[in-house]
XYZ file of C-alpha atoms in Angstrom:
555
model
C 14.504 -12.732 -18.203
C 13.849 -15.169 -15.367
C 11.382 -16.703 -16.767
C 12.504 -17.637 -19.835
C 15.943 -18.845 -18.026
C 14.088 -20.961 -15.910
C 12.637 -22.597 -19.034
C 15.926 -23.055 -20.596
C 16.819 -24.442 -17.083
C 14.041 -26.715 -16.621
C 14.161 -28.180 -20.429
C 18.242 -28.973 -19.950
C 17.070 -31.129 -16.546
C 14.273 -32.695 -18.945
C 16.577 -33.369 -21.572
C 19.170 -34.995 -18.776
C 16.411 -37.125 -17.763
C 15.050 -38.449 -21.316
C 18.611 -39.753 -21.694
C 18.931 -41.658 -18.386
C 21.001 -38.996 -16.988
C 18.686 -37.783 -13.695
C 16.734 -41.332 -12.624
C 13.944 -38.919 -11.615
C 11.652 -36.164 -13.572
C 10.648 -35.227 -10.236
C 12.418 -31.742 -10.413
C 12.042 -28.690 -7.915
C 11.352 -25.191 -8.547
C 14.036 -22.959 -10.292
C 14.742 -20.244 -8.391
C 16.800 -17.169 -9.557
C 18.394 -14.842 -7.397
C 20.220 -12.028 -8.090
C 23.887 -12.577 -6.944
C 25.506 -9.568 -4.822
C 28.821 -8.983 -6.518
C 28.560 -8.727 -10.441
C 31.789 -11.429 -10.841
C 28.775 -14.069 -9.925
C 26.881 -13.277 -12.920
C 23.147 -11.693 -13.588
C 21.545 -14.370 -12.060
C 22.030 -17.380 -10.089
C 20.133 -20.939 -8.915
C 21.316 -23.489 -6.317
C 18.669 -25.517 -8.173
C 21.722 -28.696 -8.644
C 21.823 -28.412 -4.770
C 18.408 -28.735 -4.478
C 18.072 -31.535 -6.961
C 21.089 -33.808 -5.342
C 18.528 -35.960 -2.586
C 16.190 -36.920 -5.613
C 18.892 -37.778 -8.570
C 20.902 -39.105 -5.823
C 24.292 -37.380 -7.556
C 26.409 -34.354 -6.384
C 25.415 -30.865 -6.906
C 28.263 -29.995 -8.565
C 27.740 -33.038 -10.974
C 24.139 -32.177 -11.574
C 25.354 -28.482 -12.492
C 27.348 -29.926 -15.173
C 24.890 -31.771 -16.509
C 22.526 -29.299 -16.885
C 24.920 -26.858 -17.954
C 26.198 -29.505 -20.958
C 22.663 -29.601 -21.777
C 21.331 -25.897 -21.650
C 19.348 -25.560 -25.473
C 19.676 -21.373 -25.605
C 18.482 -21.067 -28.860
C 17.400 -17.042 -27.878
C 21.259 -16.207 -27.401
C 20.188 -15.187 -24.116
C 23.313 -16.730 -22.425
C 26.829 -15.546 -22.606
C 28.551 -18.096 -20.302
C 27.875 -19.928 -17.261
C 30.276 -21.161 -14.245
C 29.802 -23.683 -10.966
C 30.458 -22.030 -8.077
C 31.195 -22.945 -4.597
C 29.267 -26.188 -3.520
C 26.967 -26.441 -7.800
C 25.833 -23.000 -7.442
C 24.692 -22.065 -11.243
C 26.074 -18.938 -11.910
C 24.517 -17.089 -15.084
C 26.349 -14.161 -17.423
C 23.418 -12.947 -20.058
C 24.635 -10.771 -22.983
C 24.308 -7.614 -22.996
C 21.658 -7.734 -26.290
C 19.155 -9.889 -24.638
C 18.224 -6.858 -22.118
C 17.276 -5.150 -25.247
C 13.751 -6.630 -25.439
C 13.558 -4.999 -21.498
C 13.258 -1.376 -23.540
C 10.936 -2.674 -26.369
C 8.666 -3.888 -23.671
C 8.208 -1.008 -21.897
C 7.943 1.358 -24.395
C 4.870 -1.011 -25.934
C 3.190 -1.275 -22.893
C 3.683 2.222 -21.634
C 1.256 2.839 -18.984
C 0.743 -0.570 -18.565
C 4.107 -1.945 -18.138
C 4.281 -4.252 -15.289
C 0.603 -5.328 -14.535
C -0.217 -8.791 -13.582
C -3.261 -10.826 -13.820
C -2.035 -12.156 -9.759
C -5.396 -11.172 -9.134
C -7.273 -13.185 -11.944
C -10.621 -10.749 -11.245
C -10.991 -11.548 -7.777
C -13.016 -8.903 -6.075
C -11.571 -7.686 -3.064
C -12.309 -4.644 -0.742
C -10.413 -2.500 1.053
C -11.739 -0.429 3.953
C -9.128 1.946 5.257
C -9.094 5.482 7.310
C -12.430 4.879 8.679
C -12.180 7.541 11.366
C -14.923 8.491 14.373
C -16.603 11.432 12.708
C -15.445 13.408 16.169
C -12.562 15.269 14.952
C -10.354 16.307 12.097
C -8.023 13.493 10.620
C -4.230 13.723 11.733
C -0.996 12.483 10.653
C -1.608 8.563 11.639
C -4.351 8.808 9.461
C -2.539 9.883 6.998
C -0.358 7.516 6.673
C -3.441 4.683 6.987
C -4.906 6.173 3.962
C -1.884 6.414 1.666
C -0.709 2.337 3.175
C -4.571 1.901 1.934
C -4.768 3.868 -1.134
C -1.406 2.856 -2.901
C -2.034 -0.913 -2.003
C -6.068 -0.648 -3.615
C -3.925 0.854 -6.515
C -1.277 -2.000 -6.456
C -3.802 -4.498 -6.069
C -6.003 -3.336 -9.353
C -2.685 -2.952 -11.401
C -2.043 -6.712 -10.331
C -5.776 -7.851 -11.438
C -7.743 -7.724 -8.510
C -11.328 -6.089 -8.957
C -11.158 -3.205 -6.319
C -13.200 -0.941 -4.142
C -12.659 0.868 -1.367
C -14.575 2.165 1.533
C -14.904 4.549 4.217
C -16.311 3.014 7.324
C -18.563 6.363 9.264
C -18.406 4.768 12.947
C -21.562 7.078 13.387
C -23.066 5.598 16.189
C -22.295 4.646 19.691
C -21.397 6.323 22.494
C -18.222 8.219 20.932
C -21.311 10.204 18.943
C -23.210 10.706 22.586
C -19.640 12.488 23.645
C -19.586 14.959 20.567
C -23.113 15.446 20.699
C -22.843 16.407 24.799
C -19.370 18.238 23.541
C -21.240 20.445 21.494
C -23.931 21.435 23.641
C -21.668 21.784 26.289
C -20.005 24.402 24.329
C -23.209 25.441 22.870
C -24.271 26.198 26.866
C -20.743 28.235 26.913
C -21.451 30.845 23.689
C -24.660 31.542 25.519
C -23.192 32.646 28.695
C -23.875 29.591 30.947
C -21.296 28.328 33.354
C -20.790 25.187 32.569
C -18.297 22.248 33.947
C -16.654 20.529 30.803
C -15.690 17.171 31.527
C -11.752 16.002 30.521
C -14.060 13.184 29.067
C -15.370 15.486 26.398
C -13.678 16.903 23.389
C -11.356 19.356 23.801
C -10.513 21.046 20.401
C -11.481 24.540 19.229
C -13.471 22.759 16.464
C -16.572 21.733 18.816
C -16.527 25.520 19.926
C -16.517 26.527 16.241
C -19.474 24.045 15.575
C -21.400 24.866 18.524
C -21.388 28.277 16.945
C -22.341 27.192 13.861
C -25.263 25.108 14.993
C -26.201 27.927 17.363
C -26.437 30.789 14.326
C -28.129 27.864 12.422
C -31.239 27.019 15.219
C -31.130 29.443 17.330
C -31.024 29.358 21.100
C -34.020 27.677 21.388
C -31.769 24.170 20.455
C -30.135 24.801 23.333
C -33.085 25.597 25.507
C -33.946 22.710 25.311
C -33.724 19.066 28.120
C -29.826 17.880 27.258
C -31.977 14.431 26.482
C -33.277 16.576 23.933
C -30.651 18.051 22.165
C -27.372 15.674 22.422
C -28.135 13.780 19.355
C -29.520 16.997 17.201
C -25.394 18.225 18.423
C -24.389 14.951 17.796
C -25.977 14.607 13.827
C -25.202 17.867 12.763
C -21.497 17.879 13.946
C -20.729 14.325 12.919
C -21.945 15.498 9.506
C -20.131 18.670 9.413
C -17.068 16.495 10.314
C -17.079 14.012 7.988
C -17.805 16.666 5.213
C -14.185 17.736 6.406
C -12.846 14.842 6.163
C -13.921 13.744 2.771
C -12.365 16.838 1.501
C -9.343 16.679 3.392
C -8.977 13.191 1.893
C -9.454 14.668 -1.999
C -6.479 17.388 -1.030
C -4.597 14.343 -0.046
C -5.379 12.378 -3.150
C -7.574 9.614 -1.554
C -11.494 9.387 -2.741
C -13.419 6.138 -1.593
C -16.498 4.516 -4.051
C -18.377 3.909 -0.722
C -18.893 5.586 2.328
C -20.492 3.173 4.542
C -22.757 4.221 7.997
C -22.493 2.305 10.925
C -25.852 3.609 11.974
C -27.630 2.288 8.690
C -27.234 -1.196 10.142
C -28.856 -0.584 13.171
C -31.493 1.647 11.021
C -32.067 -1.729 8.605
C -32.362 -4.065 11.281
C -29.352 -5.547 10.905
C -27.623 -5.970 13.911
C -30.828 -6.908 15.763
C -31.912 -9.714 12.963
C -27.865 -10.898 13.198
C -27.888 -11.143 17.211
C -31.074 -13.096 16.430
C -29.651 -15.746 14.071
C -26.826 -16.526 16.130
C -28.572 -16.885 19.046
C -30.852 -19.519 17.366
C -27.329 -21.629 16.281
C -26.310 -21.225 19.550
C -23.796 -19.069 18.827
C -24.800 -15.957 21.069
C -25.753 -17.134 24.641
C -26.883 -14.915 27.666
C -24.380 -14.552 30.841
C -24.612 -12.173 33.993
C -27.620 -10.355 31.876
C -25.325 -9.488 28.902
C -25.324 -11.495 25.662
C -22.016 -12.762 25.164
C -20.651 -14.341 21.327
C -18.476 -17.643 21.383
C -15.922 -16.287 19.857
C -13.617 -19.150 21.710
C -15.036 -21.661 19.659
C -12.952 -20.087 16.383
C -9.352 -19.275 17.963
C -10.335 -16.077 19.694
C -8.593 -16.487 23.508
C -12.210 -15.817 25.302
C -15.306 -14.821 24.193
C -16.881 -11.262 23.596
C -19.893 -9.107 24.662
C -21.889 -8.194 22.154
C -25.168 -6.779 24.227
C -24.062 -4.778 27.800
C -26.319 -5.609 30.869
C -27.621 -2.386 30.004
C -29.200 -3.260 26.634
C -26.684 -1.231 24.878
C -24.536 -3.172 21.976
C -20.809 -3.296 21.726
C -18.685 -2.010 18.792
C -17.877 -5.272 18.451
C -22.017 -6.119 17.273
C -21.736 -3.793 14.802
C -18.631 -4.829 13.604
C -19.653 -8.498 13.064
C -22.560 -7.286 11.115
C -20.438 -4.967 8.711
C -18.122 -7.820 8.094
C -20.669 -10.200 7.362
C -22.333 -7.837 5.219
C -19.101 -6.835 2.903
C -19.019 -10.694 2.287
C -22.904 -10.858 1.341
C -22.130 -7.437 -0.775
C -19.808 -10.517 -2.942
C -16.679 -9.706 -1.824
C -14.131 -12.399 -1.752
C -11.778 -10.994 0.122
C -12.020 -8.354 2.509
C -8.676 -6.332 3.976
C -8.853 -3.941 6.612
C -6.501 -1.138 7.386
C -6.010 -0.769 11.284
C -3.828 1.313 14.012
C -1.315 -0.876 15.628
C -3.164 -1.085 18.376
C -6.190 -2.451 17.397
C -3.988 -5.778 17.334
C -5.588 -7.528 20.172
C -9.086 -7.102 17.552
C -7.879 -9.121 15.222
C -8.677 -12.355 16.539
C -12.031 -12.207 17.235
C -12.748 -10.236 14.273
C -11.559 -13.648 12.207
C -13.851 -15.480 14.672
C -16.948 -13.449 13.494
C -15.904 -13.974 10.142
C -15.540 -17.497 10.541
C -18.571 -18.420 12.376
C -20.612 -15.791 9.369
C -19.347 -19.133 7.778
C -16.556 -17.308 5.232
C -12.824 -18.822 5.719
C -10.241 -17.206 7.992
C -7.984 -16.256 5.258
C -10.465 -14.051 3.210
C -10.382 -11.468 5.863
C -7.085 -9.835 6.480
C -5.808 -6.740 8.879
C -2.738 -4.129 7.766
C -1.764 -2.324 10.777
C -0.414 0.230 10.811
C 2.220 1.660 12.993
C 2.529 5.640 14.587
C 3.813 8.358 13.207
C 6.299 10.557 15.024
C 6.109 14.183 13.507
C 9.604 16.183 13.584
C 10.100 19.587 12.784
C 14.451 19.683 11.881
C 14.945 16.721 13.604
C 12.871 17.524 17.215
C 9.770 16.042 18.046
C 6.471 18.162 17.257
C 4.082 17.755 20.565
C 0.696 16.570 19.534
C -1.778 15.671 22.778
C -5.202 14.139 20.980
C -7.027 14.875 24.243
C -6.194 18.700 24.632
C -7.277 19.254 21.131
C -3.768 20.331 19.989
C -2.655 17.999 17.351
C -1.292 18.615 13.501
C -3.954 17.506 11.292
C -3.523 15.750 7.804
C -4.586 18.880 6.038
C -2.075 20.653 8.229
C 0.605 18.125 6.821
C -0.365 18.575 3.096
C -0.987 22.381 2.967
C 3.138 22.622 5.057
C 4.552 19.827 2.718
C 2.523 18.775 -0.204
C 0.479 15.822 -1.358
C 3.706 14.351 -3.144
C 5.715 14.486 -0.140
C 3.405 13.675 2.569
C 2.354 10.421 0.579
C 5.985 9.367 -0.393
C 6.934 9.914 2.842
C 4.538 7.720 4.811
C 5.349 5.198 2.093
C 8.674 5.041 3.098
C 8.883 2.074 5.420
C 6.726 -1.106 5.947
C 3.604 -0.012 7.636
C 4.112 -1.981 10.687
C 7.319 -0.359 11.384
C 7.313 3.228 13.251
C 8.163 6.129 10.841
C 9.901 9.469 11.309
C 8.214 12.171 9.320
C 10.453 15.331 9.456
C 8.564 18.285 8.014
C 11.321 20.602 6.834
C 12.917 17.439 5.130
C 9.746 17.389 3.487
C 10.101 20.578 2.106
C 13.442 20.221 0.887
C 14.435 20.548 -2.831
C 17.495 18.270 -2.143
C 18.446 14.606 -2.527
C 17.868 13.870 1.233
C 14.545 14.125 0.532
C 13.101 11.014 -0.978
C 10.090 11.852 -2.927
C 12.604 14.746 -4.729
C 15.148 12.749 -5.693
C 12.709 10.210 -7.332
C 10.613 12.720 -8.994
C 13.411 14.885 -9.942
C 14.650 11.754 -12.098
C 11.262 12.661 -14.607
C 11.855 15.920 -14.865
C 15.369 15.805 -15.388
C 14.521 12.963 -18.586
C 11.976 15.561 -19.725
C 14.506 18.576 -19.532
C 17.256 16.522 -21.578
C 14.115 15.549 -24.004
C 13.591 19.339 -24.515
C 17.367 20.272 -24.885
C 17.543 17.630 -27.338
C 14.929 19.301 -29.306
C 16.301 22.745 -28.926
C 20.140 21.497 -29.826
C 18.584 20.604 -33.044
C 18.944 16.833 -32.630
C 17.596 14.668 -35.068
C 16.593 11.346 -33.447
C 13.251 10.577 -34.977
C 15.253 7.792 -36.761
C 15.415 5.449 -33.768
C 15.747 1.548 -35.006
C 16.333 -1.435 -32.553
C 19.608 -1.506 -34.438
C 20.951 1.653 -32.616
C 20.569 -0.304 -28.883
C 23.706 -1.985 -29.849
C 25.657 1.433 -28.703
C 24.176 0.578 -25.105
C 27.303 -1.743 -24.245
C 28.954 -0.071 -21.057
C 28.066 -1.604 -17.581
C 26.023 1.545 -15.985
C 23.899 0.859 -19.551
C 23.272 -2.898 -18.585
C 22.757 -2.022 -15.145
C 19.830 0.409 -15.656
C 18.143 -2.265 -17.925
C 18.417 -4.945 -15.815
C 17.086 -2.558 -13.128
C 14.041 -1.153 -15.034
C 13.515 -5.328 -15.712
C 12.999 -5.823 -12.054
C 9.605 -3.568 -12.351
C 7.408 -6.298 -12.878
C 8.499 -8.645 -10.184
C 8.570 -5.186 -7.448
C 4.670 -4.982 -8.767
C 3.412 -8.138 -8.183
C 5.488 -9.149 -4.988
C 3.940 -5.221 -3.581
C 0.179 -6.754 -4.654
C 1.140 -10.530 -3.361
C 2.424 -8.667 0.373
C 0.221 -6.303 0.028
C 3.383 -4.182 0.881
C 3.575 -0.839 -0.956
C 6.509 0.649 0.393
C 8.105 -2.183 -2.225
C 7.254 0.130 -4.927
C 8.875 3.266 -2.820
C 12.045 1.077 -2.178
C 12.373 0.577 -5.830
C 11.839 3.669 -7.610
C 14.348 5.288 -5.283
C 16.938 2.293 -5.903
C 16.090 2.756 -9.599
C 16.696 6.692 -9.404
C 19.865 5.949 -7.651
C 20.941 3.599 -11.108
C 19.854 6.788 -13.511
C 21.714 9.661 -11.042
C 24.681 7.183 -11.109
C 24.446 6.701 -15.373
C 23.600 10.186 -16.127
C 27.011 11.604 -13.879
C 29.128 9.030 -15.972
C 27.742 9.710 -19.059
C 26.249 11.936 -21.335
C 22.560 10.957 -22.967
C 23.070 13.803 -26.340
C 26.390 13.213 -28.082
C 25.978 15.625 -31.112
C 28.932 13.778 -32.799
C 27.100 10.482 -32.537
C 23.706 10.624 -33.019
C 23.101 6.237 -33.154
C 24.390 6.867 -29.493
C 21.962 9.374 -28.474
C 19.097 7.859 -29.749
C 20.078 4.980 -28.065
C 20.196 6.600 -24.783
C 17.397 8.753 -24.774
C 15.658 5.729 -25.651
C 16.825 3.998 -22.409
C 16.248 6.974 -20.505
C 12.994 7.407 -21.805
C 11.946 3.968 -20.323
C 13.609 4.963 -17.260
C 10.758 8.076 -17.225
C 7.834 5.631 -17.961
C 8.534 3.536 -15.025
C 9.150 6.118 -12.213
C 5.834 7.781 -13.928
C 4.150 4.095 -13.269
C 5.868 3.300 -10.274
C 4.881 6.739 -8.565
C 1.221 6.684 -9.708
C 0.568 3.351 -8.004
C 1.676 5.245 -4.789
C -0.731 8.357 -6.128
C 2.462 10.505 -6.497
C 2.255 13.296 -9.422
C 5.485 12.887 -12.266
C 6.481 16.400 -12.594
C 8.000 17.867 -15.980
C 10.346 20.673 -14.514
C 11.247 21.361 -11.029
């Protein structure tokens, strides 16, 4: 609808001009806006306001001018009116929604994609937690932020793939390997003194145990120079195997898992260190190898080699950047904690200086979550071990919930998660009062069927019945779809699509308590109604698979 008004809107100002009217074709955009209060019309555009410095006339002039010259020749417009200083406001009949319901019943599962994208290959690495411990809420909400905006993203025409990032090396593997043998020490009756520096969960006891009924004590026997990294391989492993099927329960599966460690295996990081040392790009301080990462907007520069020989994250890190771009990505999006924030800059130095531009590598961080149980905190401490895992989450409240949920706000604000909310089968919960909306379309289908009502006769003719305001207002909100799509892929916001699919349920609960869909003494008037109501189900269907939500049929 916007779209074709602007046209109408833009042909009246050429149409002005061709007769002397406007001195100038140099015209701005026409903008459309939804007016607050429905006496303003379906749409409005300050576009005369705009316009009044280059025609060098008054708004209010301009709108009349382009109102006396508006060419609708698709009946979309009902009447228009100047308000205030020349805003345009615009009333559209009722019919020319209409088309809104053909569209989306022809496109189906496709209604609302966008070719934004235009094939542009783009990754997005999300999650991407140390193989030392099970994943827990915050990660949860990092891989449904990255999962629903990959989704978003290929629904908007962007060619997607998303990765795992296994930060297996480095001295956070050195602490599970020592973790484990520690422990391993323990189930063989040693005293041992376990450093707060260690990890503290009952998992590294449980895999200490495993590897110890796995290779014998004789592991164990061994020099700790010996057997930290055989602890170290063998519980990262066993880790990540949890993790990647923690992820599937929570509806998240990657088409790469990428090793840190196979870049230091290939040579990588030691050939990269190399070549930027010959540009003169890398350069030796106080025995550590330091990268000018002032040189590209970064506020100082950055170790990448310790005095002791050992390499920074931050080595790696350049390396795996440079190496998505080489893999032919053209834009590269990362999916962060908030407070990795101080990263970002010199992470768009390294990019810069790999010779890629600034703006194909982008950050989403992502804010904490704080877990409530009925409205009271839940105490998690990471470093005593006692913390409520993602698969906790989902196996308590569900996939659905737990991904609506985290969905709920803009990633970079903080978000409440209340469990027992989570579990509730009422409207305060957001993810059932959305979903609830396709079940209840698919329980009136059924009673429809078993009341013996014929509508398999449904003919465009019959939409004519749709002519109350709550009917109107459901179309034009089902119309808004689209635009919620692409602006979600655009932002790379997906808590857009959340926000609308529970203002859209709101628009159904509203029409369905004022009316009723299966009128047995008018049967033009239910088929026209189930046929809006079924395009109400085929967007919240659309809407929550984009945020990997199921559409149940009965609840």
């Amino acid at each position: 609808m916007k779209n074709a008004l602007k046209e109408i809107i833009l042909a009246a100002a050429t149409a002005a001009h061709q007769k002397g009217i406007f001195p100038s074709s140099d015209f701005c955009e026409v903008v459309l806006e939804e007016p607050k209060a429905d006496s303003h019309g379906d749409l409005s555009t300050n576009m005369a306001m705009q316009m009044a410095k280059t025609q060098r006339m008054s708004p209010r002039k301009i709108a009349e001018t382009l109102i006396d010259h508006l060419d609708d020749t698709r009946g979309l417009i009902d009447r228009t009116e100047i308000a205030g200083p020349g805003f345009i406001n615009f009333f559209i009949r009722p019919s020319a929604w209409y088309p809104v319901l053909a569209a989306i019943h022809e496109q189906d599962d496709q209604y609302g994609r966008c070719d934004l994208g235009k094939g542009t290959r783009i990754q997005i690495e999300f999650v991407s937690s140390n193989p030392t411990g099970p994943l827990h809420v915050g990660h949860g909400r990092g891989g449904a932020v990255g999962d629903s905006t990959a989704n978003i993203l290929s629904f908007c025409g962007f060619d997607v793939q998303k990765e795992y990032y296994i930060n297996d090396s480095g001295r956070q593997i050195q602490t599970l390997g020592m973790s484990v043998y520690l422990r391993g020490k323990e189930l063989l009756g040693e005293t041992v003194d376990f450093p707060d520096t260690c990890y503290q969960g009952d998992y590294i006891r449980d895999l200490a145990g495993e590897l110890l009924e796995r290779e014998g004590r004789e592991l164990f026997d061994k020099s700790e120079a010996e057997t930290i990294m055989p602890c170290a391989r063998y519980a990262a492993e066993k880790i990540t195997e949890g993790m990647r099927a923690d992820l599937v329960d929570f509806g998240v599966t990657f088409d790469q898992w990428f090793s840190e460690q196979s870049l230091y295996d290939s040579g990588k990081v030691a050939g990269d260190i190399r070549d930027f040392k010959e540009k003169g790009l890398i350069y030796e301080k106080d025995g550590a190898l330091w990268f000018k990462t002032s040189d590209y907007g970064d506020e100082k520069d950055r170790v990448v080699v310790r005095q002791n020989g050992q390499t920074t994250y931050f080595a790696s890190d350049i390396t795996y950047h440079k190496d998505k771009f080489e893999r032919g990505f053209q834009k590269v999006i990362d999916v962060w904690g908030a407070d990795h924030h101080g990263y970002i800059p010199r992470m768009k130095a390294a990019v810069v200086a790999s010779g890629y531009d600034r703006d194909q590598f982008n950050v989403l961080l992502v804010q904490l979550v704080n877990l409530l149980r009925a409205g009271q905190p839940v105490a998690m401490s990471t470093r005593a071990g006692e913390f409520v895992t993602l698969s906790d989450v989902v196996k308590e409240v569900g996939r659905d919930a737990a991904r609506f949920i985290f969905l709920t706000r803009h990633y970079e604000s903080s978000l409440d998660f209340d469990l027992e909310l989570a579990k509730q089968k009422t409207n305060d919960n957001p993810v059932y009062y959305v979903q609830y909306v396709h079940a209840r379309i698919s329980s009136i289908h059924r009673k429809a069927g078993s009341d013996g009502l014929d509508v398999s006769g449904f003919a465009p003719s019959d939409l004519s019945a749709l002519e109350t305001r709550e009917d109107i207002v459901l179309i034009k909100a089902l119309a808004r779809y689209p635009e919620a799509v692409e602006t979600a892929g655009a932002l790379r916001e997906p808590h857009r699509i959340t926000y609308y699919l529970m203002t859209l349920s709101a628009a159904f609960h509203t029409y369905y308590n004022r009316h009723r869909v299966l009128c047995e003494d008018d049967l033009k008037l239910t088929r026209a109604r189930l046929y809006l109501i079924s395009a109400v189900q085929k967007v919240i269907r659309n809407g929550l698979a984009l945020l990997g939500v199921s559409a149940p049929d009965a609840m």
